[in-house]
Short mmCIF file of N, CA, C and O in Angstrom, two decimals:
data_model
loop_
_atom_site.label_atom_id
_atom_site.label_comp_id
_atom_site.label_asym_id
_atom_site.label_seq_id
_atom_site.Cartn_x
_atom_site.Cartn_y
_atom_site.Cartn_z
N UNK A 803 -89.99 -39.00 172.34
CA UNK A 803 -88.76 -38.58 171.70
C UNK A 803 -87.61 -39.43 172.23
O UNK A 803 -87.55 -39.62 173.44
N UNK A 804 -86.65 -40.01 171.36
CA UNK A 804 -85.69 -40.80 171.19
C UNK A 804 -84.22 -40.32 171.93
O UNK A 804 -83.88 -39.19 171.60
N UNK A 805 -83.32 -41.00 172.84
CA UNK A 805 -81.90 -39.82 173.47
C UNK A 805 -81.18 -40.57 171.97
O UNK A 805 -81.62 -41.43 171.21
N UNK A 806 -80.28 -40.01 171.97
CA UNK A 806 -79.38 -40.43 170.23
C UNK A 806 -77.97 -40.17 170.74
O UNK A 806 -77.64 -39.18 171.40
N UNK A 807 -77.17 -41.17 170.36
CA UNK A 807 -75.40 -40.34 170.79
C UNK A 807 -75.05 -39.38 170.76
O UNK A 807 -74.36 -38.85 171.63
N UNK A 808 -75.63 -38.60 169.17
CA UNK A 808 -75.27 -37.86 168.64
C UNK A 808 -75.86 -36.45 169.73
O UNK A 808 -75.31 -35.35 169.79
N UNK A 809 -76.45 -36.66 170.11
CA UNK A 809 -77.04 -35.69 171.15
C UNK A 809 -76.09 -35.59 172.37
O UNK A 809 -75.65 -34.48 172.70
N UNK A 810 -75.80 -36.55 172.97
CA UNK A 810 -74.21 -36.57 173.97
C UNK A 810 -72.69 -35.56 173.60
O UNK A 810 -71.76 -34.92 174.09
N UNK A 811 -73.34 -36.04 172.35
CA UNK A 811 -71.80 -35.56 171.30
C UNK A 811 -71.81 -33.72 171.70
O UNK A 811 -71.03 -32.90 172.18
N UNK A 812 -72.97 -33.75 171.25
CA UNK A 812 -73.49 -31.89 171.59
C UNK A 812 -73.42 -31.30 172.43
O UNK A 812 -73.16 -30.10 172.35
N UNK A 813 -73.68 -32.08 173.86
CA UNK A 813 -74.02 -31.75 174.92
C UNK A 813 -72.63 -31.28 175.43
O UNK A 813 -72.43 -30.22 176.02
N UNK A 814 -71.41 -32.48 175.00
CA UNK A 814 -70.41 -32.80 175.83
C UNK A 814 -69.74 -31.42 174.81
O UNK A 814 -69.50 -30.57 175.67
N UNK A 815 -69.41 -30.92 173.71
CA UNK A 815 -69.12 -29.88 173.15
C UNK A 815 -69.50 -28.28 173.57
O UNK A 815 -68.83 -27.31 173.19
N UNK A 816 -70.64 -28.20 174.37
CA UNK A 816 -71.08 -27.27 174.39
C UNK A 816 -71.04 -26.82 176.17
O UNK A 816 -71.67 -25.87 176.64
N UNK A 817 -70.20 -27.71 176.91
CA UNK A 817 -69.88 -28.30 177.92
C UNK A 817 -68.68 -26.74 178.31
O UNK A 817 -69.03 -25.79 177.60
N UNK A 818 -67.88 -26.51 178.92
CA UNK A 818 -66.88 -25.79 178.86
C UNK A 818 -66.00 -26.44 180.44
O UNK A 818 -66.49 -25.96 181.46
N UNK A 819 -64.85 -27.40 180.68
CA UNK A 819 -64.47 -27.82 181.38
C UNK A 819 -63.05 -27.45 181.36
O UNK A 819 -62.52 -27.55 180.25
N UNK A 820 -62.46 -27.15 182.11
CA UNK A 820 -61.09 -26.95 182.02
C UNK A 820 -60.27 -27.47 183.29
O UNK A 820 -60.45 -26.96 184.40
N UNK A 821 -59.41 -28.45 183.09
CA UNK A 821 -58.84 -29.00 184.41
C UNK A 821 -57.63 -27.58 184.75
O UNK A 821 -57.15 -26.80 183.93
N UNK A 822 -57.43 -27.62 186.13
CA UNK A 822 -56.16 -26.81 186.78
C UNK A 822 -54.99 -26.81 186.48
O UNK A 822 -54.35 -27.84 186.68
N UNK A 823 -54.53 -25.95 186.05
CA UNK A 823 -52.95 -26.54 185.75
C UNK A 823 -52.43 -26.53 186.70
O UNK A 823 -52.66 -26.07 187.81
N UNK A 824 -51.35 -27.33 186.05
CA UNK A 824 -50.22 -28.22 187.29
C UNK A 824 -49.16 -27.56 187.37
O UNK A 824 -48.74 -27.08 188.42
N UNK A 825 -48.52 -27.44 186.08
CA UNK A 825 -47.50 -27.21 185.70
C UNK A 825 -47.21 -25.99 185.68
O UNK A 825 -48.20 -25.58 185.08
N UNK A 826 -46.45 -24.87 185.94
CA UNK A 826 -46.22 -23.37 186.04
C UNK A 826 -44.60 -23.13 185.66
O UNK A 826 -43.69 -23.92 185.87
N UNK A 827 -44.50 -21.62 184.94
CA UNK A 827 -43.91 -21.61 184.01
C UNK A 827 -43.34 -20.52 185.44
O UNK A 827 -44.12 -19.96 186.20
N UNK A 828 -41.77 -20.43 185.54
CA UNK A 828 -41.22 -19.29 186.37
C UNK A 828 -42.50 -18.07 186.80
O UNK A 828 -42.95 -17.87 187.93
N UNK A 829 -42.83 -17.46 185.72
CA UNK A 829 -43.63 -16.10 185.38
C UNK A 829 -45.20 -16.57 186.53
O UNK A 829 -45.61 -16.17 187.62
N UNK A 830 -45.64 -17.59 185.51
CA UNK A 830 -46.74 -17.91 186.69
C UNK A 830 -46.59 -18.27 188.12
O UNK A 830 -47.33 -17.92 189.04
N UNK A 831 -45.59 -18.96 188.16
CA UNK A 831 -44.91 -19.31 189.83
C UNK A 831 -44.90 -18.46 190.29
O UNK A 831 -45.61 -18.58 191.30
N UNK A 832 -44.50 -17.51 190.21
CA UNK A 832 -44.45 -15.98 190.50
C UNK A 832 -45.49 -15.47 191.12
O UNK A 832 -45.76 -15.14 192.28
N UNK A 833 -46.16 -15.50 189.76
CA UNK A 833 -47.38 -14.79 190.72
C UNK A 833 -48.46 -15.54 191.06
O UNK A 833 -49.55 -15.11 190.68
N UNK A 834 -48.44 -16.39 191.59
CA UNK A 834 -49.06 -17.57 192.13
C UNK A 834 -48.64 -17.32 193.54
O UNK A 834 -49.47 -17.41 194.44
N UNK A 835 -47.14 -16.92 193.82
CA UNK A 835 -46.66 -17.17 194.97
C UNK A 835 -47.19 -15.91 195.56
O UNK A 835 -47.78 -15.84 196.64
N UNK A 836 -46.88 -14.72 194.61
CA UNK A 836 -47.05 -13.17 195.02
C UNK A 836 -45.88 -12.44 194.89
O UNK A 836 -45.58 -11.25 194.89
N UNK A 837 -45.30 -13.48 194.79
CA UNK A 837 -43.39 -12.55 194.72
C UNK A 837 -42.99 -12.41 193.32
O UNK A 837 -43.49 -12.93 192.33
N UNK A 838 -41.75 -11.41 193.42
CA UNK A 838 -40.96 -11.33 191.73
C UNK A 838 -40.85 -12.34 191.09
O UNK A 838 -41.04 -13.47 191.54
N UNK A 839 -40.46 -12.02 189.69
CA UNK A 839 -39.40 -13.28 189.08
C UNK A 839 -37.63 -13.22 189.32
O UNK A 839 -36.66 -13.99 189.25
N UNK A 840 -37.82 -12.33 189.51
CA UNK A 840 -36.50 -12.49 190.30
C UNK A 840 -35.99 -12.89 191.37
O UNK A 840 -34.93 -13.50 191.53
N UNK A 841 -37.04 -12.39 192.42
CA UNK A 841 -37.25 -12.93 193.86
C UNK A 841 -37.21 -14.74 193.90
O UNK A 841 -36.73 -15.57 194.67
N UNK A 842 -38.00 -14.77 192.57
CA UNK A 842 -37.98 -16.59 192.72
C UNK A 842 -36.46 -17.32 192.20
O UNK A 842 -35.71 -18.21 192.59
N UNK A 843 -36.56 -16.22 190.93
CA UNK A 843 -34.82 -16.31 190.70
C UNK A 843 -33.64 -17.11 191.61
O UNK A 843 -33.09 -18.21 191.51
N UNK A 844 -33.53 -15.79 192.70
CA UNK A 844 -32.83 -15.90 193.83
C UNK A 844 -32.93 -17.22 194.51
O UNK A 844 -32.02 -17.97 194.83
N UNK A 845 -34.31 -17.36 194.69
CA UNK A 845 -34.18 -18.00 195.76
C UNK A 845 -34.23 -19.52 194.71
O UNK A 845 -34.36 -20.39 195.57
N UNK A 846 -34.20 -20.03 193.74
CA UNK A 846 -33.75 -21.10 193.07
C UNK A 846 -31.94 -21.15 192.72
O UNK A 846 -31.38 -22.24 192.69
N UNK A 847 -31.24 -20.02 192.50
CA UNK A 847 -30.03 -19.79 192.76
C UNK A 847 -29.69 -20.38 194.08
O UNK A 847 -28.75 -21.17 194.09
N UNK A 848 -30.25 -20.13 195.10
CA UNK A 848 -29.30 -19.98 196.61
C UNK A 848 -30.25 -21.45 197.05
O UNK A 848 -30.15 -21.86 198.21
N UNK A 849 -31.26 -22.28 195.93
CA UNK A 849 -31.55 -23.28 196.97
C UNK A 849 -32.46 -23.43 198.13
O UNK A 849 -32.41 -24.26 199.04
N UNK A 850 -33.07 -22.71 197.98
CA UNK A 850 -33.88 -21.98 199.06
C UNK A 850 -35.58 -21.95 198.80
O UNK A 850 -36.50 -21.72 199.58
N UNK A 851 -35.58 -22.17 197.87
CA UNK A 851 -37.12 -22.11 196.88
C UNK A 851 -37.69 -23.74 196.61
O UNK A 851 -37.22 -24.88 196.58
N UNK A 852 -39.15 -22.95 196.40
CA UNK A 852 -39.57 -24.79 196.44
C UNK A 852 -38.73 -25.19 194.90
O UNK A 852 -38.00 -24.68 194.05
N UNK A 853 -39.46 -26.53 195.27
CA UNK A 853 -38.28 -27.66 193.90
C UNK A 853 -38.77 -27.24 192.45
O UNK A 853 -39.77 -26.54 192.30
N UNK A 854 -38.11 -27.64 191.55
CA UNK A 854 -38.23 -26.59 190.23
C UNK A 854 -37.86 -28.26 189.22
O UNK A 854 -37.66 -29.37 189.73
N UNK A 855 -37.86 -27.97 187.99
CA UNK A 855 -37.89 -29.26 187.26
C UNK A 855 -37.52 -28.15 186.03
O UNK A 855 -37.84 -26.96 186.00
N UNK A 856 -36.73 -28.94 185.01
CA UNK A 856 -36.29 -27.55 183.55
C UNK A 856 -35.93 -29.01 182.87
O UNK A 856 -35.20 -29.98 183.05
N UNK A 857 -37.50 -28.25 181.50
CA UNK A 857 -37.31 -29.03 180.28
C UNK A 857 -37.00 -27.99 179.43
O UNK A 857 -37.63 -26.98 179.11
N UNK A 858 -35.36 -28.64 178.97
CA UNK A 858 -34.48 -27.75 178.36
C UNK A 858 -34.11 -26.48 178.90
O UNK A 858 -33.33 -26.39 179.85
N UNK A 859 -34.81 -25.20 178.17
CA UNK A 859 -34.33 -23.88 179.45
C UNK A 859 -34.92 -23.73 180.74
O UNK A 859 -34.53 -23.35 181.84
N UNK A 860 -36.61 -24.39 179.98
CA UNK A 860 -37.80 -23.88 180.35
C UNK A 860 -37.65 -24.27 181.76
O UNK A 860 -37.26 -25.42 181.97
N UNK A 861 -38.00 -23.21 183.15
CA UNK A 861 -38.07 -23.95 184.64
C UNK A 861 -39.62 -24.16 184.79
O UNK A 861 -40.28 -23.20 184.39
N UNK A 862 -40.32 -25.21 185.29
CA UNK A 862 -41.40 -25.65 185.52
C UNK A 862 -41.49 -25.81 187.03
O UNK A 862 -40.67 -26.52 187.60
N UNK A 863 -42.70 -25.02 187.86
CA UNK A 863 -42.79 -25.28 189.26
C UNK A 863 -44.56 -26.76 188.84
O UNK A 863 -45.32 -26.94 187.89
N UNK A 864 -44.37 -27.39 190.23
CA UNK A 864 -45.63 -28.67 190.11
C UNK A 864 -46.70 -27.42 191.63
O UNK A 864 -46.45 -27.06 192.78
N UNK A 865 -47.90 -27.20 190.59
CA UNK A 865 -48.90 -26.03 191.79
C UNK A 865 -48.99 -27.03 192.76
O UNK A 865 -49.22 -26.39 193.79
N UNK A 866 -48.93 -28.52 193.12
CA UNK A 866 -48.98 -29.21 194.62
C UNK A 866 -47.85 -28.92 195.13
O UNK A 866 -48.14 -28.47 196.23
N UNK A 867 -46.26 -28.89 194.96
CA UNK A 867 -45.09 -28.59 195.08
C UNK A 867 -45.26 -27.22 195.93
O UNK A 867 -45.00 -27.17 197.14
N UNK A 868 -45.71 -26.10 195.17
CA UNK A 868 -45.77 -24.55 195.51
C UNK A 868 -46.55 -24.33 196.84
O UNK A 868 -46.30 -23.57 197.78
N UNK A 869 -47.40 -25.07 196.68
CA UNK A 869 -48.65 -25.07 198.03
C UNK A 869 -47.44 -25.85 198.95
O UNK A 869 -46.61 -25.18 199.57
N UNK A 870 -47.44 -27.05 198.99
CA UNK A 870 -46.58 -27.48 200.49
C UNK A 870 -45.53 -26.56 200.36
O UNK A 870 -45.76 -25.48 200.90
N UNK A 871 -44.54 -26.66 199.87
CA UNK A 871 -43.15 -25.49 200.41
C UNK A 871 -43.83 -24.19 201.03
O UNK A 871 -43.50 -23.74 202.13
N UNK A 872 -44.77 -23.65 200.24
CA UNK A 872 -45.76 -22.17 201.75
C UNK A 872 -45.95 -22.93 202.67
O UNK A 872 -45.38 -22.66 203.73
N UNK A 873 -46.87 -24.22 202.61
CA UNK A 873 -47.02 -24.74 204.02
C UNK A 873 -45.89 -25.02 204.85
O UNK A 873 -45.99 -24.72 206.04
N UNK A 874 -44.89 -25.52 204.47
CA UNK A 874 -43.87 -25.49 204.91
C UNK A 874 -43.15 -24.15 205.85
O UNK A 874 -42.64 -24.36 206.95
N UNK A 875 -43.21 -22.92 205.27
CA UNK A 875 -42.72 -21.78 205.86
C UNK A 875 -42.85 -21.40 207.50
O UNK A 875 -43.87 -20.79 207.81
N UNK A 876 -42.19 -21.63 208.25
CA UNK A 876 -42.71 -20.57 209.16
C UNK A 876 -44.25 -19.90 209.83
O UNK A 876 -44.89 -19.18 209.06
N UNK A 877 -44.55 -20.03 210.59
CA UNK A 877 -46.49 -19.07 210.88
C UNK A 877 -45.58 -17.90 211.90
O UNK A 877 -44.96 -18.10 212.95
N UNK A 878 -45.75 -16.89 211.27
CA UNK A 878 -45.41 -15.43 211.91
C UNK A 878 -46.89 -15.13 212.30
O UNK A 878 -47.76 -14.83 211.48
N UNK A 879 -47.08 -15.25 213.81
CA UNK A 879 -47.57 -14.63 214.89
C UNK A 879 -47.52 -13.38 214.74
O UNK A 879 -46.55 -12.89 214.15
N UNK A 880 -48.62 -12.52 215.26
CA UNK A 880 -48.79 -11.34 215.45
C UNK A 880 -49.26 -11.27 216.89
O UNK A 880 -50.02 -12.08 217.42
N UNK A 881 -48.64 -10.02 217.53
CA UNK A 881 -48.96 -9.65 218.86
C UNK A 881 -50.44 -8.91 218.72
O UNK A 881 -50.81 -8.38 217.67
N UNK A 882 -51.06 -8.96 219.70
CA UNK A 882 -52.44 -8.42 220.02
C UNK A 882 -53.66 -9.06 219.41
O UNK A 882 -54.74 -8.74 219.90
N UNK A 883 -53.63 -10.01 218.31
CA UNK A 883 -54.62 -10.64 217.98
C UNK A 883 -55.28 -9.61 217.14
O UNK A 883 -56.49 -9.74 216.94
N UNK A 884 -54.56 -8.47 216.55
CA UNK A 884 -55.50 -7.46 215.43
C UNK A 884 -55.82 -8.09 214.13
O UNK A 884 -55.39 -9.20 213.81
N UNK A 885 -56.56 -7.40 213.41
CA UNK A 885 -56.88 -8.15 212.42
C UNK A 885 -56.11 -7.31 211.53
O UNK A 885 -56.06 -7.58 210.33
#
């Protein structure tokens, strides 16, 4: 039996791949982060929030952006080593 393009063609259709998004809309930033939309609000008001990008109204967070600014934060220690 013969491989045929047309058989690739099938394969690659029947495939289900979906790359990560990048791009996050306020709402998803949100809860990506765990916090409000308001909470993120704020803290894009006062400057304080990771970096933000707005095509037209729309605010767009970059998910590599969101990850370093947490890394960025602070490590709050806990006394006693509890879990």
């Amino acid at each position: 039996m013969s491989h045929t393009p047309a058989q690739d063609t099938n394969l690659a259709d029947s495939i289900s791949f979906q790359m990560p998004k990048r791009w996050l809309r306020a709402k998803e930033a949100a809860e990506y982060l765990g916090v409000s939309i308001p909470h993120l609000a704020r803290l894009r008001e006062v400057k304080k929030g990771p970096p933000y990008r707005k095509f037209g109204s729309v605010v767009l967070y970059d998910v590599r952006e969101l990850d370093t600014f947490v890394e960025s934060l602070p490590r709050v220690e806990t006394k006693g080593g509890g879990v």
